[in-house]
Short mmCIF file of C-alpha atoms in Angstrom, two decimals:
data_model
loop_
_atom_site.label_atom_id
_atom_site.label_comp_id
_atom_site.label_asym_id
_atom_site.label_seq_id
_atom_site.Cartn_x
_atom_site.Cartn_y
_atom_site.Cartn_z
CA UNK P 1 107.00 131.41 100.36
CA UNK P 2 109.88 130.54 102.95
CA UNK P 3 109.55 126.94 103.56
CA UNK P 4 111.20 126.74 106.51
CA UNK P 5 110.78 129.98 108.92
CA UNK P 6 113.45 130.15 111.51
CA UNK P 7 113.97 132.89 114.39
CA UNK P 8 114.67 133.86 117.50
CA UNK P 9 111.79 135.13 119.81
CA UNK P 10 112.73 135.90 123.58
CA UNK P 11 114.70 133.24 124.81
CA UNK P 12 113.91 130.63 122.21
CA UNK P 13 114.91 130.00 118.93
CA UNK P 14 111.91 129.18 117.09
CA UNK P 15 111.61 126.71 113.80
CA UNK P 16 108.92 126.32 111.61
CA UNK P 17 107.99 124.19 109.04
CA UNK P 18 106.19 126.18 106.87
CA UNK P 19 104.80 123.90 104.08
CA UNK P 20 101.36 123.04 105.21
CA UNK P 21 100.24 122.09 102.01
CA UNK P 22 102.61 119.56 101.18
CA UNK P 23 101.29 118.26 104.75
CA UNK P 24 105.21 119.72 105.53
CA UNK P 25 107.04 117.01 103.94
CA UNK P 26 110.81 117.73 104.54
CA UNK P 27 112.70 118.67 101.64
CA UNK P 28 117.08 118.89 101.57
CA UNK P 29 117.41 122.34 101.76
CA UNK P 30 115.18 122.58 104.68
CA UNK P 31 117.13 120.02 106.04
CA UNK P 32 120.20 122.18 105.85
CA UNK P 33 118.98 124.80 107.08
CA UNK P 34 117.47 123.52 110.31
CA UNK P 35 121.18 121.87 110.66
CA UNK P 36 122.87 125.57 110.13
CA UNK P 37 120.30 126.98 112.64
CA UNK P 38 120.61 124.85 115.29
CA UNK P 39 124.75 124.70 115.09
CA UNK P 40 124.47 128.35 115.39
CA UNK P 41 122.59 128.52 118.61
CA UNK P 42 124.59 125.91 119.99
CA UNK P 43 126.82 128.83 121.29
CA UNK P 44 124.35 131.77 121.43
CA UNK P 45 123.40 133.05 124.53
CA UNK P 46 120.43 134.58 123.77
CA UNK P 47 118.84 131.32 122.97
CA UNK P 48 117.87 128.89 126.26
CA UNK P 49 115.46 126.46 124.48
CA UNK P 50 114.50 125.48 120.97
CA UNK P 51 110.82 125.02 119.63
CA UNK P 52 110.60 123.13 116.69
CA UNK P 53 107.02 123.29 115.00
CA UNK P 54 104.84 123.19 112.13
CA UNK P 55 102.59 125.43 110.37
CA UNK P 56 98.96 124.15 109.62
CA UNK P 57 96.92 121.13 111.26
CA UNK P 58 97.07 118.25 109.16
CA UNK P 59 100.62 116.99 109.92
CA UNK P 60 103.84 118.38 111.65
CA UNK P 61 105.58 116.61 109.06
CA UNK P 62 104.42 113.82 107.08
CA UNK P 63 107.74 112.78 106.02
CA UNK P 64 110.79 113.69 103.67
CA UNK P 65 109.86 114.87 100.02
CA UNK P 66 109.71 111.35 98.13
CA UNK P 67 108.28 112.63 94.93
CA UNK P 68 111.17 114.73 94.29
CA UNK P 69 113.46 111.68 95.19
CA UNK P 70 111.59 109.74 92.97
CA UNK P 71 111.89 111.83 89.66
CA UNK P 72 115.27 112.44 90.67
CA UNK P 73 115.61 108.33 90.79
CA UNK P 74 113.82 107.56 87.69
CA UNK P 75 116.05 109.98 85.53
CA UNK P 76 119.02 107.78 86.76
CA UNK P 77 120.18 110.09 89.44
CA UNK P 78 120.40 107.74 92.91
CA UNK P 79 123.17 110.22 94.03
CA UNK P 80 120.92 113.39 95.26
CA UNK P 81 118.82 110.40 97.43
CA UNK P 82 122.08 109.03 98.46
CA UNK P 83 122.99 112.97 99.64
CA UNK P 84 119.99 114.28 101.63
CA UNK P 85 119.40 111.15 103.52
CA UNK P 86 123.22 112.23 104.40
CA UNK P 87 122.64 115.33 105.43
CA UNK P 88 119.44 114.38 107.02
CA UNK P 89 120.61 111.61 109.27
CA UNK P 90 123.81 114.23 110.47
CA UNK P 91 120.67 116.35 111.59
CA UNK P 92 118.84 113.91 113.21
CA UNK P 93 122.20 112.65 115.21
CA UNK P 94 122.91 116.67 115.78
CA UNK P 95 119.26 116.95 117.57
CA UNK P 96 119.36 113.59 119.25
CA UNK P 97 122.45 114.57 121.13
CA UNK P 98 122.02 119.15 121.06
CA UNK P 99 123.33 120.44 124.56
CA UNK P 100 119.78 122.81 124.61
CA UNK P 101 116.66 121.67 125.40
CA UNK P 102 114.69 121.48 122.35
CA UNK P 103 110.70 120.78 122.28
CA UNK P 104 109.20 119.39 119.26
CA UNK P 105 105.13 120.23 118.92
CA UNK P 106 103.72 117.36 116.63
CA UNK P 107 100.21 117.81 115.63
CA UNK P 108 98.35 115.63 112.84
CA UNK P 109 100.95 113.10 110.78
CA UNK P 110 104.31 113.16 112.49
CA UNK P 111 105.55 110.14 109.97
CA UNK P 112 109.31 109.17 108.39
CA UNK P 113 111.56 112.33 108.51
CA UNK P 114 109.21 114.27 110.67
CA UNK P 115 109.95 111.82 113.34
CA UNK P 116 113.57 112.46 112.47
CA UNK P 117 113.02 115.80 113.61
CA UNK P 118 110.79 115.27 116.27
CA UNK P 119 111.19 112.14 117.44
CA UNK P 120 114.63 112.54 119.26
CA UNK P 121 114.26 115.91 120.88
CA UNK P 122 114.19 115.66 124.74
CA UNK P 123 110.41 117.18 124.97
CA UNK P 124 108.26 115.81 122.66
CA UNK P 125 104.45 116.97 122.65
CA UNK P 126 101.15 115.43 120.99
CA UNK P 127 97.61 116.65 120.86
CA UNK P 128 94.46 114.83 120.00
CA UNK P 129 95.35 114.77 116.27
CA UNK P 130 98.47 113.66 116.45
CA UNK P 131 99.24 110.11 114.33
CA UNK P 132 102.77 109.14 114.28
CA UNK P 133 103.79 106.46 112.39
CA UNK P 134 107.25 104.44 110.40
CA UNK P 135 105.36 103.26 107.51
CA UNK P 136 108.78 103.03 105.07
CA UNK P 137 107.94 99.35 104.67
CA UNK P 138 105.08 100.16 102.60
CA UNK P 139 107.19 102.44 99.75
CA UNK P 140 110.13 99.89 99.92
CA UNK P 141 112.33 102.15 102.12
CA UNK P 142 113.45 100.52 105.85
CA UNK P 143 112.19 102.55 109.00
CA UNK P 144 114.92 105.29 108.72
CA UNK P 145 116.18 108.65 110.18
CA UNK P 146 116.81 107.07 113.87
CA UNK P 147 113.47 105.52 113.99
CA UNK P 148 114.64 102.35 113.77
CA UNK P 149 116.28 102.96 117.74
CA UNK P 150 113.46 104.22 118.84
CA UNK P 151 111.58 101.01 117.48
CA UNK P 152 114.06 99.10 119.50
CA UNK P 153 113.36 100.88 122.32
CA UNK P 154 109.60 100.25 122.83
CA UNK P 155 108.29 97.70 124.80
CA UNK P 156 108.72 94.04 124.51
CA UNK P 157 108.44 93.41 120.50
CA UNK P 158 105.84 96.28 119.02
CA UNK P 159 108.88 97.88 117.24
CA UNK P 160 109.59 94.78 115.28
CA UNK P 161 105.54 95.14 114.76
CA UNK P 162 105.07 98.89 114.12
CA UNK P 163 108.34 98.81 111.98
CA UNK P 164 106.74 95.93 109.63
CA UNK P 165 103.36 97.50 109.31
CA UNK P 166 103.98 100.94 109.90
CA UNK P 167 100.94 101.13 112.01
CA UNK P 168 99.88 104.24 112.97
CA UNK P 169 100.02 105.15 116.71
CA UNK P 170 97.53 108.01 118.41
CA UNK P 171 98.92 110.30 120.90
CA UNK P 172 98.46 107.55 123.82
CA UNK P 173 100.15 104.99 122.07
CA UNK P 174 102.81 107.04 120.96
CA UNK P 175 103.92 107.84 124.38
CA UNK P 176 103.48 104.54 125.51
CA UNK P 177 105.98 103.51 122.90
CA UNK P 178 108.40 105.73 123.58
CA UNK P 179 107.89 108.05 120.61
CA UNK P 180 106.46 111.12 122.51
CA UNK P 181 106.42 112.56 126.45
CA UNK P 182 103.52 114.75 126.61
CA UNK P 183 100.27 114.65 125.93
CA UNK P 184 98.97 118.45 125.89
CA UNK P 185 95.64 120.07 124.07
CA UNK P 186 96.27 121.75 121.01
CA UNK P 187 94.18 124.68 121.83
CA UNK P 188 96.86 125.15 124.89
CA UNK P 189 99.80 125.20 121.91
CA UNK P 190 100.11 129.16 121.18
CA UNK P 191 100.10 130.40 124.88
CA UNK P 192 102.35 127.86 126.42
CA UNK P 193 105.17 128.56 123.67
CA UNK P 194 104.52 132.04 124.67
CA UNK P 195 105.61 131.92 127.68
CA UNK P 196 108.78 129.50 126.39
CA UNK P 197 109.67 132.80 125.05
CA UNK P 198 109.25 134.98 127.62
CA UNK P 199 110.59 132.60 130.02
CA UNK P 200 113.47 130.30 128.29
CA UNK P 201 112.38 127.29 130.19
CA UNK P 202 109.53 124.20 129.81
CA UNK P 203 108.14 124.38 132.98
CA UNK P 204 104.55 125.44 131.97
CA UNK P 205 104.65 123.23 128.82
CA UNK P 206 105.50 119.96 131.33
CA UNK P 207 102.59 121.68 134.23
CA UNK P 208 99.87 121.66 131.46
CA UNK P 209 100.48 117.87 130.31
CA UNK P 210 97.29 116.20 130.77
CA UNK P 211 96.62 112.28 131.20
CA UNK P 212 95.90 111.29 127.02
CA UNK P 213 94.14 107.93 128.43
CA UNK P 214 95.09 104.40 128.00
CA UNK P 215 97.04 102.98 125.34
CA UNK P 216 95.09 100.99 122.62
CA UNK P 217 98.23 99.19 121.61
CA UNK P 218 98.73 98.14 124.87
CA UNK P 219 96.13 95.90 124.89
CA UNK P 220 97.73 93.43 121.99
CA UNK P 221 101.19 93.33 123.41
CA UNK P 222 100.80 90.05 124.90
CA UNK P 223 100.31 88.85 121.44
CA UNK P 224 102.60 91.53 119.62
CA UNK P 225 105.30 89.90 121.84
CA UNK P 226 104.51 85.84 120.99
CA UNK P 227 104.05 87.24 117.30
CA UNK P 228 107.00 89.26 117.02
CA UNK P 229 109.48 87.31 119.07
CA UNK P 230 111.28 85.41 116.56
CA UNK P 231 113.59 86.61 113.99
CA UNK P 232 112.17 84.92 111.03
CA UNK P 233 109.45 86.44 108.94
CA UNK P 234 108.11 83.92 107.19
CA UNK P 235 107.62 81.81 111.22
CA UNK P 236 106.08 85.50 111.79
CA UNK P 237 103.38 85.52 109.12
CA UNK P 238 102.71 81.68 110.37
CA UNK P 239 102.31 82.91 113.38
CA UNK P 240 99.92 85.36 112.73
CA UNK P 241 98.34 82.67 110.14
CA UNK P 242 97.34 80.60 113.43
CA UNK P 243 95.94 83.49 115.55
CA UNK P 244 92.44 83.84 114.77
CA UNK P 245 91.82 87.19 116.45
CA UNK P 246 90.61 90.23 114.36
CA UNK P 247 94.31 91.78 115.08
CA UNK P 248 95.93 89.07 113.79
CA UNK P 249 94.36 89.02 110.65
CA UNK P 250 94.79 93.16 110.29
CA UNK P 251 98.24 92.82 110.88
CA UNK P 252 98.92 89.79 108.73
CA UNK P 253 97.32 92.16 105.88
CA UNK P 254 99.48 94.66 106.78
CA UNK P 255 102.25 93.01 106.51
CA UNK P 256 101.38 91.52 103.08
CA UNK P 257 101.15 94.56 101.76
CA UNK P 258 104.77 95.66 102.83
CA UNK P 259 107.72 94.86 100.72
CA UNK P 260 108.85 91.73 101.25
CA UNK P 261 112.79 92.56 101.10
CA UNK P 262 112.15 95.90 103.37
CA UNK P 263 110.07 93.80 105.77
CA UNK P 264 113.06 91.45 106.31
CA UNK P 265 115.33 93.90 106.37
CA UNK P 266 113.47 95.74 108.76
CA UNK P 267 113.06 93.04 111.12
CA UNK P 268 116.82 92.41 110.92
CA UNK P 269 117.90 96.39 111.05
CA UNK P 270 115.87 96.57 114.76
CA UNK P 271 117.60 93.42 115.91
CA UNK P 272 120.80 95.01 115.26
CA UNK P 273 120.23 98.51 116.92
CA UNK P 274 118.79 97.34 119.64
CA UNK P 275 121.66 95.85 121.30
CA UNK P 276 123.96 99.11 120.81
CA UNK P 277 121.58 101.52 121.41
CA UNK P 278 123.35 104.70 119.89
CA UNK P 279 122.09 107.17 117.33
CA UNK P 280 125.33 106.71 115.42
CA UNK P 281 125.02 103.25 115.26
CA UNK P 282 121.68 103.61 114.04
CA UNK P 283 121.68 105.69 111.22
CA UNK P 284 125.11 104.43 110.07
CA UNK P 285 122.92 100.77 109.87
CA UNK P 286 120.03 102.73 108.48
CA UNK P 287 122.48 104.47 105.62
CA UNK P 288 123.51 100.80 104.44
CA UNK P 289 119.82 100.16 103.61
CA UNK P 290 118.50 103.11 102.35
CA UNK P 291 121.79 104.00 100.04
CA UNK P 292 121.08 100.69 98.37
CA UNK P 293 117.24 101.55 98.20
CA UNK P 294 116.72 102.34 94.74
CA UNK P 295 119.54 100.42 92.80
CA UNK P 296 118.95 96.83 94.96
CA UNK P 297 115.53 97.55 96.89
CA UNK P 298 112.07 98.28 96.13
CA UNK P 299 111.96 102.05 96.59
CA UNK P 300 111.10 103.70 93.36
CA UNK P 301 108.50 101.11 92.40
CA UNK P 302 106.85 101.50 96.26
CA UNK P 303 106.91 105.57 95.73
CA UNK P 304 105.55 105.35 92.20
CA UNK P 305 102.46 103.18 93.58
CA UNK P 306 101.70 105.30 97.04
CA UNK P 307 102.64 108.59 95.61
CA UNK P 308 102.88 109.04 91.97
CA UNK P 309 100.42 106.76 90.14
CA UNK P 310 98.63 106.32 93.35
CA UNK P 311 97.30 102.75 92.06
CA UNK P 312 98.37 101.26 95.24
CA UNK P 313 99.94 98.14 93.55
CA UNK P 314 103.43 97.78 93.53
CA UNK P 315 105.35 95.55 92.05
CA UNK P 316 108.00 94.40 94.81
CA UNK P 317 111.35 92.76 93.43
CA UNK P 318 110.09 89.47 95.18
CA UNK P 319 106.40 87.65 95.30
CA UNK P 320 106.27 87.11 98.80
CA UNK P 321 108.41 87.11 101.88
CA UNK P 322 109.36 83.27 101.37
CA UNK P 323 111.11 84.53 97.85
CA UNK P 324 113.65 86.68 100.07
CA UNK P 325 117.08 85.07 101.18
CA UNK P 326 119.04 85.71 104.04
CA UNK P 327 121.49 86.48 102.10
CA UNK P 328 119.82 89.30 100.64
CA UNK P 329 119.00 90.93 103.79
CA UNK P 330 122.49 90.73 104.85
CA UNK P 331 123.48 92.79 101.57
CA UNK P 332 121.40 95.32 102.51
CA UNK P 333 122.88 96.02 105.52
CA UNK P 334 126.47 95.18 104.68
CA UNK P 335 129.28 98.16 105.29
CA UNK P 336 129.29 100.12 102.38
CA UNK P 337 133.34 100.33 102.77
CA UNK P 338 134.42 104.30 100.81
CA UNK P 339 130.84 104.99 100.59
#
C-alpha cells in the first residue's frame, strides 16, 4: 500500500495520507516525500494550489510514528529520532512559509506532527469531528513541530494551558485559538476539492464556511489567563490548588499526569517563542528539546506507557514538578553548538 499518495489533479497538486489505520501517524519517509513534492511544485505551473488530506475518518493525522521511534530508542539508536524530527521540522518551516496556497482538510485527530502539516498552511479546514490537540507533555516529548508558535499565538495564556495538558480542542475552539480558519461540513469535503481542481483557486472552499458555534474554551479564559500567567509551575499548580471550580480541578489532573520536566520545559519553550514569533526560531528552540528527549528527558518511558505497554503509568525522571530545577529546564533548551 502507498502510504503517502501524491498527484496532480487539474490545477492542484493533491497529497494524501494514506494510512488510515495507523489513524495516519506520520512516518520519515512520508515526511520526505511530502518535502520532495511540494519543492517540486514550487516552480510548476500546472499546479495553482495544494490540498493536503487524509484518507479515512478517524484522524487526519494523529501524530508522527512514536512506536517506531521508540524501538529504534530502546535498541540504543537516539540518532534516527534525532534525524526525522530534522527532516520533519525543515518540512514544517517549508509549508509555513510555501509561495502557493496550500489547504489542509483535518478531520478526526489532527494531533503532534499532523498539526505540523496542517497546522501552518494558510487555509486550514475542520469538520464536526475534528479534535486537534499538542498532547507531547503526556509521552515526555515538548509541544513540537511549530506548535509551540502557534501556542504562543493564541489568546491571552491558553497556549501555556493547552501546551501543559494537551487538551483537546473541537473544531470551534480550534479556530478560536488560532489553530484552524474554517469551519466546513465534512459531507461538503469531496465536491468543494473538486472544484479546487477544476478551478485552481479556494473561493468555494472559503463561500461554504459555515459558523461552527461558540467556543467552549472561551468560556475559562478569564481563569486560563490568572492560572497561566506566571512563569512558575509549581505557583501554577497552587494556583489551580486554590480554584475550586470543576475546571480547575480537571486541569490540575491534567497536569499531574504530564511529565514534570516536559511540563516545565514547555512552559518555558512558549515563553521564549512568543516574543520572536518566527517558524525558524521555533523549531530551532523545539530541536534543543526534543534532540535531548530520550538521552536527558522522559520520552521513551512516556511512549512505552501511552503506546507500547499501554499501562498508562510512567515513570517520569522526577516525582513531581517541585523535584525539577531551573537549571534543568534551561539544559533542555540550551544551543546544541555542532549539533
Amino acid at each position: 500500500m502507498t502510504e503517502t499518495l501524491i498527484r496532480k489533479t487539474g490545477r492542484a497538486g493533491r497529497i494524501t495520507l494514506n494510512r488510515p489505520k495507523a489513524l495516519n501517524a506520520l512516518t520519515h519517509a512520508q515526511s520526505l516525500e511530502i518535502e520532495a513534492a511540494i519543492d517540486g511544485w514550487a516552480d510548476d505551473p500546472e499546479v495553482d494550489v495544494i490540498v493536503l488530506d487524509a484518507q479515512g475518518e478517524k484522524a487526519f493525522c494523529a501524530g508522527g510514528d512514536i512506536a517506531a521511534m521508540y524501538h529504534a530508542g530502546i535498541e540504543g539508536d537516539v540518532e534516527s529520532a534525532r534525524a526525522f524530527w530534522r527532516d520533519e521540522y525543515r518540512l514544517n518551516a517549508k509549508l509555513a512559509t510555501y509561495a502557493k496556497p496550500i489547504a489542509a482538510f483535518m478531520q478526526g485527530f489532527t494531533m503532534g506532527g499532523g498539526v505540523g502539516l496542517g497546522g501552518h498552511v494558510g487555509t486550514r479546514v475542520v469538520c464536526e469531528s475534528s479534535r486537534i490537540a499538542m498532547p507531547e507533555c503526556g509521552i515526555g516529548l515538548v509541544p513540537d513541530v511549530g506548535g509551540s508558535l502557534l501556542l504562543a499565538r493564541a489568546p491571552g495564556h491558553a497556549g501555556e494551558y493547552l501546551g501543559i495538558t494537551g487538551a483537546r480542542m473541537g473544531p470551534a475552539d480550534a479556530i478560536w485559538a488560532g489553530f484552524a480558519d474554517l469551519f466546513v461540513p465534512r459531507e461538503a469535503w469531496p465536491g468543494i476539492v473538486e472544484g479546487i481542481e477544476r478551478t485552481g483557486d479556494f473561493d468555494a472552499l472559503r463561500g461554504a464556511a459555515e459558523d461552527p458555534g461558540a467556543p467552549p474554551l472561551a468560556e475559562h479564559a478569564a481563569r486560563i489567563d490568572a492560572i497561566f500567567a506566571t512563569s512558575d509551575m509549581a505557583e501554577i499548580l497552587a494556583r489551580l490548588d486554590a480554584d475550586e471550580s470543576d475546571f480547575a480541578r480537571e486541569t490540575h489532573a491534567a497536569v499531574r499526569r504530564a511529565s514534570p520536566l516536559s511540563a516545565c520545559t514547555t512552559l518555558a519553550l512558549i515563553r521564549a517563542v512568543r516574543g520572536p514569533d518566527s517558524i525558524e526560531h521555533t523549531l530551532t528552540m523545539e530541536y534543543r528539546a526534543t534532540h535531548r528527549a530520550i538521552s536527558e528527558g522522559d520520552l521513551l518511558e512516556g511512549i512505552r506507557a501511552a503506546v507500547i505497554d499501554k499501562d498508562r503509568t510512567p515513570k517520569w525522571r522526577h516525582g513531581a514538578i517541585a523535584d525539577v530545577a531551573p537549571g534543568e529546564v534551561e539544559a533542555m533548551l540550551a544551543p546544541l553548538g555542532t549539533d
